[in-house]
CSV table of C-alpha atoms in Angstrom, one decimal:
chain,number,residue,atom,x,y,z
A,220,MET,CA,46.0,17.9,-62.9
A,221,GLU,CA,45.2,14.5,-64.8
A,222,ASP,CA,42.7,15.3,-67.7
A,223,TYR,CA,39.2,14.3,-67.1
A,224,ARG,CA,39.0,12.7,-70.8
A,225,ARG,CA,41.9,10.1,-69.7
A,226,ILE,CA,40.1,9.1,-66.4
A,227,ALA,CA,36.9,8.5,-68.6
A,228,ASP,CA,39.1,6.6,-71.2
A,229,ARG,CA,40.1,4.1,-68.5
A,230,LEU,CA,36.7,3.7,-67.1
A,231,ALA,CA,35.5,3.2,-70.4
A,232,GLU,CA,38.1,0.5,-71.0
A,233,GLU,CA,36.9,-1.4,-67.8
A,234,ILE,CA,33.2,-1.2,-69.2
A,235,LEU,CA,34.1,-2.4,-72.7
A,236,THR,CA,36.0,-5.3,-71.4
A,237,GLY,CA,33.8,-6.3,-68.6
A,238,ARG,CA,35.2,-5.3,-65.5
A,239,LEU,CA,32.4,-3.1,-64.9
A,240,LYS,CA,29.4,-4.9,-65.6
A,241,PRO,CA,26.2,-4.0,-66.9
A,242,GLY,CA,23.8,-2.5,-64.2
A,243,GLU,CA,26.7,-2.1,-61.8
A,244,ARG,CA,26.4,1.4,-60.0
A,245,LEU,CA,29.5,3.7,-60.0
A,246,PRO,CA,30.4,5.4,-56.8
A,247,PRO,CA,28.9,8.8,-56.0
A,248,GLN,CA,31.0,11.6,-57.5
A,249,ARG,CA,32.3,12.8,-54.3
A,250,VAL,CA,33.4,9.3,-53.2
A,251,PHE,CA,34.9,8.8,-56.7
A,252,ALA,CA,36.9,12.2,-56.4
A,253,ARG,CA,38.3,11.3,-53.1
A,254,ARG,CA,39.6,7.7,-54.1
A,255,ARG,CA,41.2,9.2,-57.4
A,256,ARG,CA,42.6,12.2,-55.6
A,257,ILE,CA,40.7,14.8,-58.0
A,258,ALA,CA,38.6,17.6,-57.5
A,259,GLY,CA,34.9,17.4,-57.3
A,260,SER,CA,34.5,19.2,-60.6
A,261,THR,CA,36.7,17.0,-62.6
A,262,ALA,CA,34.8,13.9,-61.1
A,263,GLY,CA,31.7,15.5,-62.5
A,264,ARG,CA,33.2,15.9,-65.9
A,265,VAL,CA,34.3,12.3,-66.0
A,266,TYR,CA,30.8,11.2,-65.2
A,267,ALA,CA,29.4,13.6,-68.0
A,268,GLU,CA,31.6,12.3,-70.5
A,269,LEU,CA,30.7,8.8,-69.8
A,270,VAL,CA,27.1,9.8,-70.2
A,271,ARG,CA,28.2,11.5,-73.5
A,272,ARG,CA,29.5,8.4,-74.9
A,273,GLY,CA,26.6,6.2,-73.7
A,274,LEU,CA,28.5,4.2,-71.4
A,275,VAL,CA,26.5,5.0,-68.2
A,276,VAL,CA,23.1,6.5,-67.2
A,277,GLY,CA,22.6,8.6,-64.5
A,278,GLU,CA,19.1,8.8,-62.6
A,279,VAL,CA,18.2,11.5,-60.1
A,280,GLY,CA,18.2,9.9,-56.8
A,281,ARG,CA,19.5,6.3,-57.9
A,282,GLY,CA,22.9,7.3,-59.0
A,283,THR,CA,24.9,6.2,-62.1
A,284,PHE,CA,24.8,2.9,-63.4
A,285,VAL,CA,26.9,1.3,-66.4
A,286,ARG,CA,24.4,1.0,-69.3
A,287,ALA,CA,23.4,-2.2,-70.4
A,288,GLY,CA,24.6,-2.0,-73.8
A,289,PRO,CA,28.0,0.2,-74.6
A,290,VAL,CA,27.8,2.1,-77.8
A,291,PRO,CA,30.2,2.0,-80.8
A,292,SER,CA,32.7,4.9,-81.4
A,293,GLY,CA,31.5,8.1,-83.4
A,294,ARG,CA,33.5,7.0,-86.1
A,295,ALA,CA,31.9,3.6,-86.4
A,296,LEU,CA,28.8,5.1,-86.4
A,297,ALA,CA,29.8,7.6,-89.1
A,298,GLU,CA,31.2,4.9,-91.3
A,299,GLY,CA,27.8,3.0,-91.2
A,300,GLU,CA,28.4,-0.5,-90.0
A,301,GLY,CA,24.8,-2.1,-90.5
A,302,GLU,CA,21.6,-1.8,-88.5
A,303,GLU,CA,22.9,-4.0,-85.7
A,304,GLN,CA,25.7,-1.4,-85.3
A,305,ASP,CA,23.2,1.3,-85.4
A,306,ARG,CA,21.0,-0.3,-82.8
A,307,ALA,CA,23.8,-0.6,-80.3
A,308,ALA,CA,24.2,3.1,-80.2
A,309,GLY,CA,21.7,2.8,-77.2
A,310,PRO,CA,18.6,1.6,-76.0
A,311,ARG,CA,15.6,3.2,-78.0
A,312,ILE,CA,13.0,1.5,-75.8
A,313,ASN,CA,13.4,2.2,-71.9
A,314,LEU,CA,11.6,-0.3,-69.8
A,315,GLU,CA,13.9,1.0,-66.6
A,316,LEU,CA,11.7,4.2,-66.3
A,317,ASN,CA,8.4,3.6,-64.7
A,318,TYR,CA,6.1,6.6,-65.0
A,319,PRO,CA,2.2,6.0,-65.5
A,320,PHE,CA,0.5,8.4,-68.2
A,321,ALA,CA,-3.0,8.2,-68.6
A,322,GLU,CA,-4.8,9.4,-72.1
A,323,GLY,CA,-5.9,12.8,-71.7
A,324,GLN,CA,-4.0,13.3,-68.2
A,325,SER,CA,-2.5,16.9,-69.3
A,326,GLU,CA,-5.9,18.2,-70.3
A,327,LEU,CA,-7.4,16.9,-66.9
A,328,LEU,CA,-4.7,18.6,-64.8
A,329,ALA,CA,-4.7,22.0,-66.7
A,330,VAL,CA,-8.3,22.2,-65.6
A,331,GLY,CA,-7.4,22.2,-61.9
A,332,LEU,CA,-4.3,24.2,-62.4
A,333,ALA,CA,-6.4,27.1,-64.3
A,334,PRO,CA,-8.0,28.6,-61.0
A,335,LEU,CA,-4.3,28.9,-59.6
A,336,LEU,CA,-3.2,31.2,-62.1
A,337,ARG,CA,-5.5,34.2,-61.2
A,338,ALA,CA,-3.5,37.0,-59.8
A,339,ASP,CA,-5.0,36.9,-56.3
A,340,VAL,CA,-5.0,33.0,-56.0
A,341,LEU,CA,-1.4,32.7,-57.3
A,342,ALA,CA,-0.3,35.2,-54.5
A,343,ASP,CA,-1.3,32.7,-51.8
A,344,ALA,CA,-0.1,29.7,-54.1
A,345,THR,CA,3.5,31.0,-54.3
A,346,ARG,CA,3.9,31.7,-50.5
A,347,THR,CA,5.9,29.3,-48.1
A,348,VAL,CA,4.2,26.6,-46.5
A,349,PRO,CA,5.4,24.3,-43.3
A,350,ALA,CA,5.7,20.5,-43.4
A,351,THR,CA,2.1,20.4,-41.6
A,352,GLY,CA,0.7,21.9,-44.9
A,353,THR,CA,-2.8,23.7,-44.7
A,354,PRO,CA,-6.0,22.7,-42.9
A,355,ALA,CA,-7.4,21.8,-46.5
A,356,ALA,CA,-4.7,19.8,-47.7
A,357,ARG,CA,-4.6,17.8,-44.6
A,358,GLU,CA,-8.4,16.9,-44.9
A,359,ALA,CA,-8.0,16.3,-48.5
A,360,VAL,CA,-5.1,13.8,-48.1
A,361,ALA,CA,-6.8,12.2,-45.3
A,362,GLY,CA,-9.6,11.4,-47.5
A,363,LEU,CA,-7.5,10.3,-50.5
A,364,LEU,CA,-5.4,7.8,-48.2
A,365,GLY,CA,-8.4,6.6,-46.2
A,366,GLY,CA,-10.5,3.3,-47.1
A,367,PRO,CA,-12.7,0.7,-45.5
A,368,GLY,CA,-11.8,0.3,-41.8
A,369,TRP,CA,-9.0,3.0,-41.8
A,370,ARG,CA,-8.8,6.5,-42.1
A,371,PRO,CA,-5.6,8.6,-41.0
A,372,ALA,CA,-6.2,11.5,-38.3
A,373,GLN,CA,-5.8,14.8,-40.2
A,374,GLU,CA,-3.5,16.3,-37.4
A,375,ARG,CA,-1.0,13.4,-38.1
A,376,VAL,CA,-0.6,14.1,-41.9
A,377,LEU,CA,2.8,15.9,-42.9
A,378,PHE,CA,3.8,17.0,-46.5
A,379,ALA,CA,7.1,16.5,-48.3
A,380,GLY,CA,8.2,17.5,-51.8
A,381,ASN,CA,7.7,13.8,-53.0
A,382,ALA,CA,7.3,10.3,-51.5
A,383,ARG,CA,11.1,10.1,-51.7
A,384,GLN,CA,11.7,12.7,-49.4
A,385,ALA,CA,8.9,11.8,-46.9
A,386,ILE,CA,10.8,8.6,-46.7
A,387,ALA,CA,14.3,10.5,-46.1
A,388,GLY,CA,12.4,12.6,-43.6
A,389,ALA,CA,11.0,9.7,-41.6
A,390,LEU,CA,14.3,7.5,-41.4
A,391,ALA,CA,15.9,10.8,-40.5
A,392,SER,CA,13.8,11.3,-37.6
A,393,LEU,CA,14.1,7.8,-36.4
A,394,VAL,CA,17.5,6.5,-36.8
A,395,ARG,CA,20.8,8.2,-36.1
A,396,PRO,CA,23.7,8.1,-38.2
A,397,GLY,CA,25.4,4.7,-37.9
A,398,GLY,CA,22.0,2.8,-37.1
A,399,ARG,CA,20.7,0.0,-38.8
A,400,VAL,CA,17.3,-0.4,-40.6
A,401,GLY,CA,15.8,-3.7,-41.7
A,402,VAL,CA,14.6,-3.8,-45.2
A,403,GLU,CA,13.5,-6.5,-47.6
A,404,ALA,CA,16.5,-8.0,-49.6
A,405,LEU,CA,15.2,-6.6,-52.8
A,406,THR,CA,14.2,-2.9,-52.2
A,407,TYR,CA,13.5,0.5,-53.8
A,408,PRO,CA,16.8,1.6,-55.1
A,409,LEU,CA,16.6,5.0,-54.0
A,410,VAL,CA,16.1,3.8,-50.2
A,411,LYS,CA,19.8,2.8,-50.6
A,412,GLU,CA,20.8,6.0,-51.9
A,413,ILE,CA,19.0,7.8,-48.8
A,414,ALA,CA,20.6,5.5,-46.4
A,415,ALA,CA,24.1,6.4,-47.7
A,416,ARG,CA,23.4,10.0,-47.5
A,417,ILE,CA,21.8,10.1,-43.9
A,418,GLY,CA,24.7,7.7,-42.9
A,419,ILE,CA,22.3,4.6,-41.7
A,420,THR,CA,23.1,0.9,-42.7
A,421,LEU,CA,20.4,-1.1,-44.3
A,422,VAL,CA,20.2,-4.8,-43.2
A,423,PRO,CA,18.6,-7.1,-45.9
A,424,LEU,CA,16.0,-9.3,-44.6
A,425,PRO,CA,14.8,-12.4,-46.0
A,426,MET,CA,11.6,-12.6,-48.1
A,427,ASP,CA,9.2,-15.3,-49.3
A,428,GLU,CA,6.0,-14.9,-51.6
A,429,GLU,CA,4.3,-12.5,-49.3
A,430,GLY,CA,7.4,-10.3,-48.9
A,431,MET,CA,9.2,-9.7,-45.6
A,432,ARG,CA,9.7,-12.9,-43.4
A,433,ILE,CA,9.0,-12.4,-39.6
A,434,ASP,CA,11.5,-15.0,-38.4
A,435,GLY,CA,14.1,-13.0,-40.6
A,436,LEU,CA,13.2,-9.7,-38.9
A,437,VAL,CA,13.7,-11.3,-35.4
A,438,SER,CA,16.6,-12.9,-36.1
A,439,ALA,CA,18.5,-9.7,-37.3
A,440,HIS,CA,17.4,-7.7,-34.6
A,441,ARG,CA,18.4,-10.0,-32.1
A,442,ALA,CA,21.9,-10.5,-33.5
A,443,ALA,CA,22.1,-6.6,-33.5
A,444,PRO,CA,19.6,-4.2,-32.7
A,445,LEU,CA,17.7,-2.5,-35.5
A,446,SER,CA,16.7,1.1,-35.2
A,447,ALA,CA,13.5,0.7,-37.7
A,448,VAL,CA,12.2,-1.3,-40.6
A,449,TYR,CA,11.3,0.0,-44.2
A,450,VAL,CA,8.8,-2.1,-46.0
A,451,GLN,CA,6.7,-2.2,-49.0
A,452,PRO,CA,3.7,-4.5,-48.2
A,453,THR,CA,1.5,-3.7,-51.0
A,454,LEU,CA,2.9,-4.2,-54.8
A,455,HIS,CA,6.4,-4.5,-53.7
A,456,ASN,CA,8.9,-2.9,-56.0
A,457,PRO,CA,10.4,-4.7,-57.8
A,458,THR,CA,8.5,-8.2,-57.3
A,459,SER,CA,4.9,-6.8,-57.4
A,460,MET,CA,4.4,-9.1,-54.3
A,461,THR,CA,1.5,-8.2,-52.1
A,462,MET,CA,1.6,-9.0,-48.1
A,463,GLY,CA,-1.5,-11.0,-47.0
A,464,ASP,CA,-3.7,-9.5,-44.1
A,465,GLY,CA,-2.5,-12.3,-41.9
A,466,ARG,CA,1.1,-11.8,-42.3
A,467,ARG,CA,0.5,-7.9,-41.7
A,468,ARG,CA,-0.9,-8.6,-38.3
A,469,GLU,CA,2.0,-11.0,-37.4
A,470,LEU,CA,4.4,-8.3,-38.6
A,471,ALA,CA,2.5,-5.4,-36.7
A,472,SER,CA,2.6,-7.9,-33.5
A,473,ALA,CA,6.4,-8.5,-34.1
A,474,LEU,CA,7.1,-4.9,-34.4
A,475,ARG,CA,5.3,-4.2,-31.4
A,476,GLU,CA,7.0,-7.0,-29.4
A,477,LEU,CA,10.3,-5.8,-30.4
A,478,ASP,CA,9.5,-2.1,-30.1
A,479,LEU,CA,10.3,-1.2,-33.6
A,480,PRO,CA,8.8,1.7,-35.7
A,481,VAL,CA,8.2,0.7,-39.4
A,482,VAL,CA,8.2,3.0,-42.5
A,483,GLU,CA,5.4,1.9,-44.7
A,484,ASP,CA,5.9,2.7,-48.4
A,485,ARG,CA,2.5,2.7,-50.1
A,486,ILE,CA,3.3,4.6,-53.3
A,487,TRP,CA,2.0,2.0,-55.5
A,488,SER,CA,-1.0,0.7,-53.3
A,489,PHE,CA,-3.5,2.9,-55.2
A,490,LEU,CA,-3.5,0.3,-57.8
A,491,ARG,CA,-4.9,-2.2,-55.3
A,492,ASP,CA,-7.0,-0.2,-52.9
A,493,GLY,CA,-10.0,-1.9,-51.9
A,494,ARG,CA,-8.7,-5.5,-52.8
A,495,ALA,CA,-7.2,-8.2,-50.6
A,496,GLY,CA,-4.2,-7.3,-49.1
A,497,SER,CA,-4.5,-3.5,-49.4
A,498,THR,CA,-5.5,-2.4,-45.7
A,499,PRO,CA,-2.6,-0.5,-44.5
A,500,LEU,CA,-0.1,-1.8,-42.0
A,501,ALA,CA,-0.6,1.6,-40.2
A,502,SER,CA,-4.3,0.4,-39.4
A,503,TYR,CA,-2.6,-2.9,-37.4
A,504,ALA,CA,0.1,-0.7,-35.7
A,505,PRO,CA,-0.9,2.8,-35.8
A,506,GLU,CA,1.4,3.9,-32.9
A,507,ARG,CA,4.5,2.8,-34.6
A,508,THR,CA,3.8,3.3,-38.4
A,509,TYR,CA,5.3,6.0,-40.5
A,510,LEU,CA,2.9,5.6,-43.7
A,511,VAL,CA,4.5,7.1,-47.0
A,512,ASP,CA,2.6,8.1,-50.2
A,513,GLY,CA,2.1,10.7,-52.9
A,514,LEU,CA,0.9,11.8,-56.1
A,515,SER,CA,3.8,10.9,-58.6
A,516,LYS,CA,2.2,7.8,-59.7
A,517,ARG,CA,-1.3,8.8,-59.3
A,518,VAL,CA,-1.0,12.1,-61.1
A,519,ALA,CA,2.4,13.1,-62.7
A,520,PRO,CA,6.0,12.9,-61.6
A,521,GLY,CA,6.9,16.3,-62.5
A,522,LEU,CA,4.6,18.2,-60.4
A,523,THR,CA,3.9,16.3,-57.2
A,524,VAL,CA,3.7,16.0,-53.4
A,525,GLY,CA,4.6,13.3,-50.7
A,526,PHE,CA,2.6,12.4,-48.0
A,527,LEU,CA,3.5,11.1,-44.6
A,528,VAL,CA,1.1,10.1,-41.7
A,529,VAL,CA,2.9,9.6,-38.6
A,530,PRO,CA,2.2,8.1,-35.2
A,531,PRO,CA,0.6,10.3,-32.4
A,532,GLY,CA,3.1,12.6,-30.4
A,533,ARG,CA,5.5,12.4,-33.6
A,534,VAL,CA,4.2,15.3,-35.8
A,535,GLY,CA,6.8,17.9,-34.4
A,536,THR,CA,9.9,15.7,-34.4
A,537,VAL,CA,9.1,14.5,-38.1
A,538,ALA,CA,8.1,18.3,-39.2
A,539,GLU,CA,11.4,19.3,-37.9
A,540,ALA,CA,13.2,16.4,-39.8
A,541,LEU,CA,11.6,17.5,-43.2
A,542,ARG,CA,12.3,21.3,-42.5
A,543,SER,CA,15.9,20.7,-41.8
A,544,GLY,CA,16.2,18.3,-44.8
A,545,GLY,CA,14.8,20.7,-47.3
A,546,TRP,CA,12.3,18.2,-47.8
A,547,THR,CA,9.0,20.4,-47.2
A,548,ALA,CA,6.5,20.4,-50.2
A,549,GLY,CA,6.3,23.5,-52.4
A,550,ARG,CA,2.8,25.7,-51.7
A,551,PHE,CA,1.7,25.7,-55.4
A,552,ALA,CA,1.9,22.0,-55.7
A,553,LEU,CA,0.2,21.6,-52.6
A,554,GLU,CA,-2.7,23.8,-53.6
A,555,ALA,CA,-2.9,21.9,-57.2
A,556,ALA,CA,-2.9,18.7,-55.4
A,557,VAL,CA,-6.0,19.8,-53.2
A,558,ARG,CA,-7.7,21.1,-56.2
A,559,TRP,CA,-7.2,17.7,-58.2
A,560,ILE,CA,-8.3,15.8,-55.1
A,561,GLY,CA,-11.3,17.8,-54.7
A,562,ASP,CA,-12.5,18.2,-58.1
A,563,GLY,CA,-12.3,14.3,-58.9
A,564,THR,CA,-9.1,14.6,-61.1
A,565,VAL,CA,-7.1,12.1,-59.2
A,566,GLU,CA,-9.8,9.7,-58.9
A,567,ARG,CA,-10.2,9.5,-62.7
A,568,LEU,CA,-6.5,9.0,-63.3
A,569,VAL,CA,-6.4,6.4,-60.6
A,570,ALA,CA,-9.4,4.5,-62.5
A,571,ALA,CA,-7.6,4.9,-65.9
A,572,LYS,CA,-4.1,3.7,-64.5
A,573,ARG,CA,-5.5,0.7,-62.7
A,574,ALA,CA,-7.2,-0.5,-66.2
A,575,ASP,CA,-3.9,0.4,-68.2
A,576,ALA,CA,-1.9,-1.5,-65.9
A,577,ARG,CA,-4.0,-4.8,-66.2
A,578,ALA,CA,-4.1,-4.4,-70.0
A,579,ARG,CA,-0.2,-4.0,-70.0
A,580,GLN,CA,0.0,-7.3,-67.7
A,581,ARG,CA,-2.0,-9.1,-70.1
A,582,LEU,CA,0.6,-8.2,-72.8
A,583,VAL,CA,3.1,-9.7,-70.5
A,584,GLU,CA,1.3,-12.6,-70.0
A,585,GLU,CA,0.8,-13.0,-73.9
A,586,TRP,CA,4.3,-12.2,-74.8
A,587,LEU,CA,6.3,-13.7,-71.9
A,588,GLY,CA,3.9,-16.6,-70.5
A,589,GLU,CA,5.9,-19.5,-72.0
A,590,PHE,CA,8.7,-18.4,-69.2
A,591,GLY,CA,6.4,-18.6,-66.3
A,592,VAL,CA,6.7,-14.9,-65.7
A,593,ARG,CA,4.7,-14.0,-62.8
A,594,ALA,CA,3.3,-10.7,-61.7
A,595,ASP,CA,0.5,-9.0,-59.8
A,596,PRO,CA,-2.3,-8.2,-62.7
A,597,TYR,CA,-2.5,-4.9,-61.2
A,598,ALA,CA,1.2,-3.7,-61.2
A,599,TYR,CA,3.0,-1.7,-63.6
A,600,TYR,CA,6.2,-3.7,-63.4
A,601,THR,CA,7.1,-7.2,-63.7
A,602,TRP,CA,9.9,-9.2,-62.0
A,603,TRP,CA,11.4,-12.0,-64.2
A,604,GLU,CA,13.6,-14.6,-62.9
A,605,LEU,CA,15.3,-15.7,-66.2
A,606,PRO,CA,15.5,-19.1,-67.7
A,607,PRO,CA,18.8,-20.6,-67.6
A,608,PRO,CA,21.6,-20.1,-68.5
A,609,TRP,CA,20.6,-16.4,-68.8
A,610,ARG,CA,22.2,-14.1,-65.9
A,611,ALA,CA,20.8,-10.6,-65.6
A,612,ASP,CA,23.9,-8.9,-66.9
A,613,THR,CA,24.4,-10.9,-70.1
A,614,PHE,CA,20.5,-10.6,-70.7
A,615,THR,CA,20.4,-6.9,-70.2
A,616,ALA,CA,23.3,-6.5,-72.7
A,617,ALA,CA,21.7,-8.7,-75.2
A,618,VAL,CA,18.4,-6.9,-75.2
A,619,ALA,CA,20.2,-3.7,-75.2
A,620,ALA,CA,21.8,-4.8,-78.4
A,621,ARG,CA,18.5,-4.8,-79.5
A,622,GLY,CA,17.4,-1.7,-78.4
A,623,VAL,CA,15.6,-2.2,-75.2
A,624,ALA,CA,16.7,-1.4,-71.7
A,625,LEU,CA,16.0,-3.3,-68.7
A,626,THR,CA,16.8,-2.9,-64.9
A,627,PRO,CA,19.0,-5.8,-63.9
A,628,GLY,CA,18.1,-7.3,-60.5
A,629,ARG,CA,21.4,-6.3,-58.7
A,630,ALA,CA,20.1,-2.6,-58.8
A,631,PHE,CA,17.4,-3.6,-56.1
A,632,ALA,CA,19.5,-6.0,-54.2
A,633,VAL,CA,20.6,-4.8,-50.8
A,634,GLU,CA,24.0,-5.9,-49.7
A,635,PRO,CA,24.7,-7.2,-46.3
A,636,GLN,CA,27.1,-5.2,-44.3
A,637,ARG,CA,30.6,-6.9,-44.5
A,638,THR,CA,33.8,-6.9,-42.5
A,639,GLN,CA,37.1,-5.7,-44.0
A,640,ALA,CA,38.5,-9.3,-44.0
A,641,GLN,CA,35.2,-10.2,-45.8
A,642,ARG,CA,35.6,-7.4,-48.4
A,643,ALA,CA,39.3,-8.5,-48.8
A,644,ARG,CA,38.2,-12.1,-49.6
A,645,THR,CA,35.8,-11.1,-52.5
A,646,ALA,CA,35.6,-8.0,-54.6
A,647,ARG,CA,32.0,-8.5,-55.5
A,648,PRO,CA,29.2,-9.9,-53.4
A,649,THR,CA,28.3,-13.6,-54.5
A,650,THR,CA,24.9,-14.5,-55.6
A,651,THR,CA,23.1,-17.7,-55.9
A,652,PRO,CA,20.4,-19.1,-58.7
A,653,GLY,CA,17.1,-17.5,-58.4
A,654,SER,CA,18.6,-14.2,-56.8
A,655,ALA,CA,19.0,-10.8,-58.1
A,656,ALA,CA,21.8,-11.9,-60.6
A,657,ASP,CA,19.2,-14.1,-62.4
A,658,ALA,CA,16.3,-11.6,-62.6
A,659,VAL,CA,15.3,-8.2,-64.3
A,660,ARG,CA,12.6,-5.9,-63.8
A,661,LEU,CA,10.6,-4.6,-66.7
A,662,GLY,CA,8.9,-1.3,-66.0
A,663,LEU,CA,5.6,-1.2,-68.0
A,664,ALA,CA,4.2,2.3,-67.5
A,665,SER,CA,6.5,4.9,-69.5
A,666,VAL,CA,6.1,3.6,-73.0
A,667,SER,CA,2.9,3.5,-75.3
A,668,VAL,CA,1.1,0.0,-75.5
A,669,PRO,CA,2.3,-0.4,-79.2
A,670,VAL,CA,6.1,0.3,-78.1
A,671,LEU,CA,5.6,-2.0,-75.1
A,672,GLU,CA,4.4,-4.7,-77.3
A,673,GLU,CA,7.4,-4.3,-79.5
A,674,ALA,CA,9.7,-4.5,-76.4
A,675,LEU,CA,8.2,-7.6,-75.3
A,676,ARG,CA,8.6,-9.3,-78.4
A,677,ILE,CA,12.2,-8.4,-78.6
A,678,VAL,CA,12.9,-9.8,-75.0
A,679,ARG,CA,11.1,-12.9,-75.7
A,680,ASP,CA,13.1,-13.5,-78.9
A,681,VAL,CA,16.4,-13.1,-77.3
A,682,ALA,CA,15.2,-15.3,-74.3
A,683,ARG,CA,14.3,-18.0,-76.7
A,684,HIS,CA,17.7,-18.2,-78.4
A,685,GLY,CA,20.1,-18.2,-75.2
A,686,PRO,CA,23.2,-16.1,-74.6
């Protein structure tokens, strides 16, 4: 059997020579193993070796991507070839990750967890729980998700381990393997991974300044029927666009006319709740909307729960999909969530993170305003259509050499399904100016404010000087 290091060497050469570009996603390990006719364990060792060398980065749920800036050899580092060479050892400021953290967050969470650690309470909190959760959890979450003019019925609330699993459960209950799901042309990368795992095809739909275009949805469905739609109407990731109330009504009407269900992802919506464009799509089309939300952004990514509000009559079907997929919530996390919601911890964290997001967006305006960078002032991320002649791959490589990691736009782009003949004519999907190939996303949440300011200064300087 071929040594895994030799395979890793060949991939490393493709990365260093540019045949595999920054931001490009490697195939899943099982697919890689099948193509190379090697064991799955060998493929795992190849990928681990590439990670060790700093050539790729793996993210749970997203996949393995070519890193924005390759590292030098161990020998070069040992011989000390200067500051710039040392910087190339890998980005030290990661703006790819995006997990908000409020000051004093751990202390607040500890107060809510303390009662669960009593032996009598812990006995109940460590038992299993179905996807329907508990009456207390359903009541707490219905109150958390509700707002002016809309509140979900408690009996239609289900629970998953996190929002990603809630999305997977909703799609698995709605779409058979081989089915087609319409999504924004730029979408949350994990949805692409979910689709691949459950065997469904994503169909990219055109977007404008409010998000998904209705005419594009209608045209795609008439060309070849869709089974469902996935949409992020509030603080769309990565663009931070928010769909207006008028567009939401139009979308609800179109979905009703086409008889299509929709999965509404509201994971970032808490940052805009109570403002224009924050009314859930579920309030306009409750009979066909599967609303997804969770605590990962509101609270913390490590101990979280996903929420799923389903249409009437669909609770049993979706609960079974969650159970069979292994996507139900843990009882301890569910009990913790109930306490954090009930004692005001979630409300305080949300208020702090709203203020923090606005402060970070002001920094973006201060450092990158000259480039016309636009983002929602309440968002924790910025979609930057780069000034020419920059392209996303060259820009991410350039800033990585200065110690900053950004997400290239192609990580969010959904490729249209192509025939075998089309694939033969072009090895890589083409892009046009203003598309994902010319843009990057900056995650603003995971680093401290001083570190973020340093990162913004670096990317501004790189953008000014050109490739």
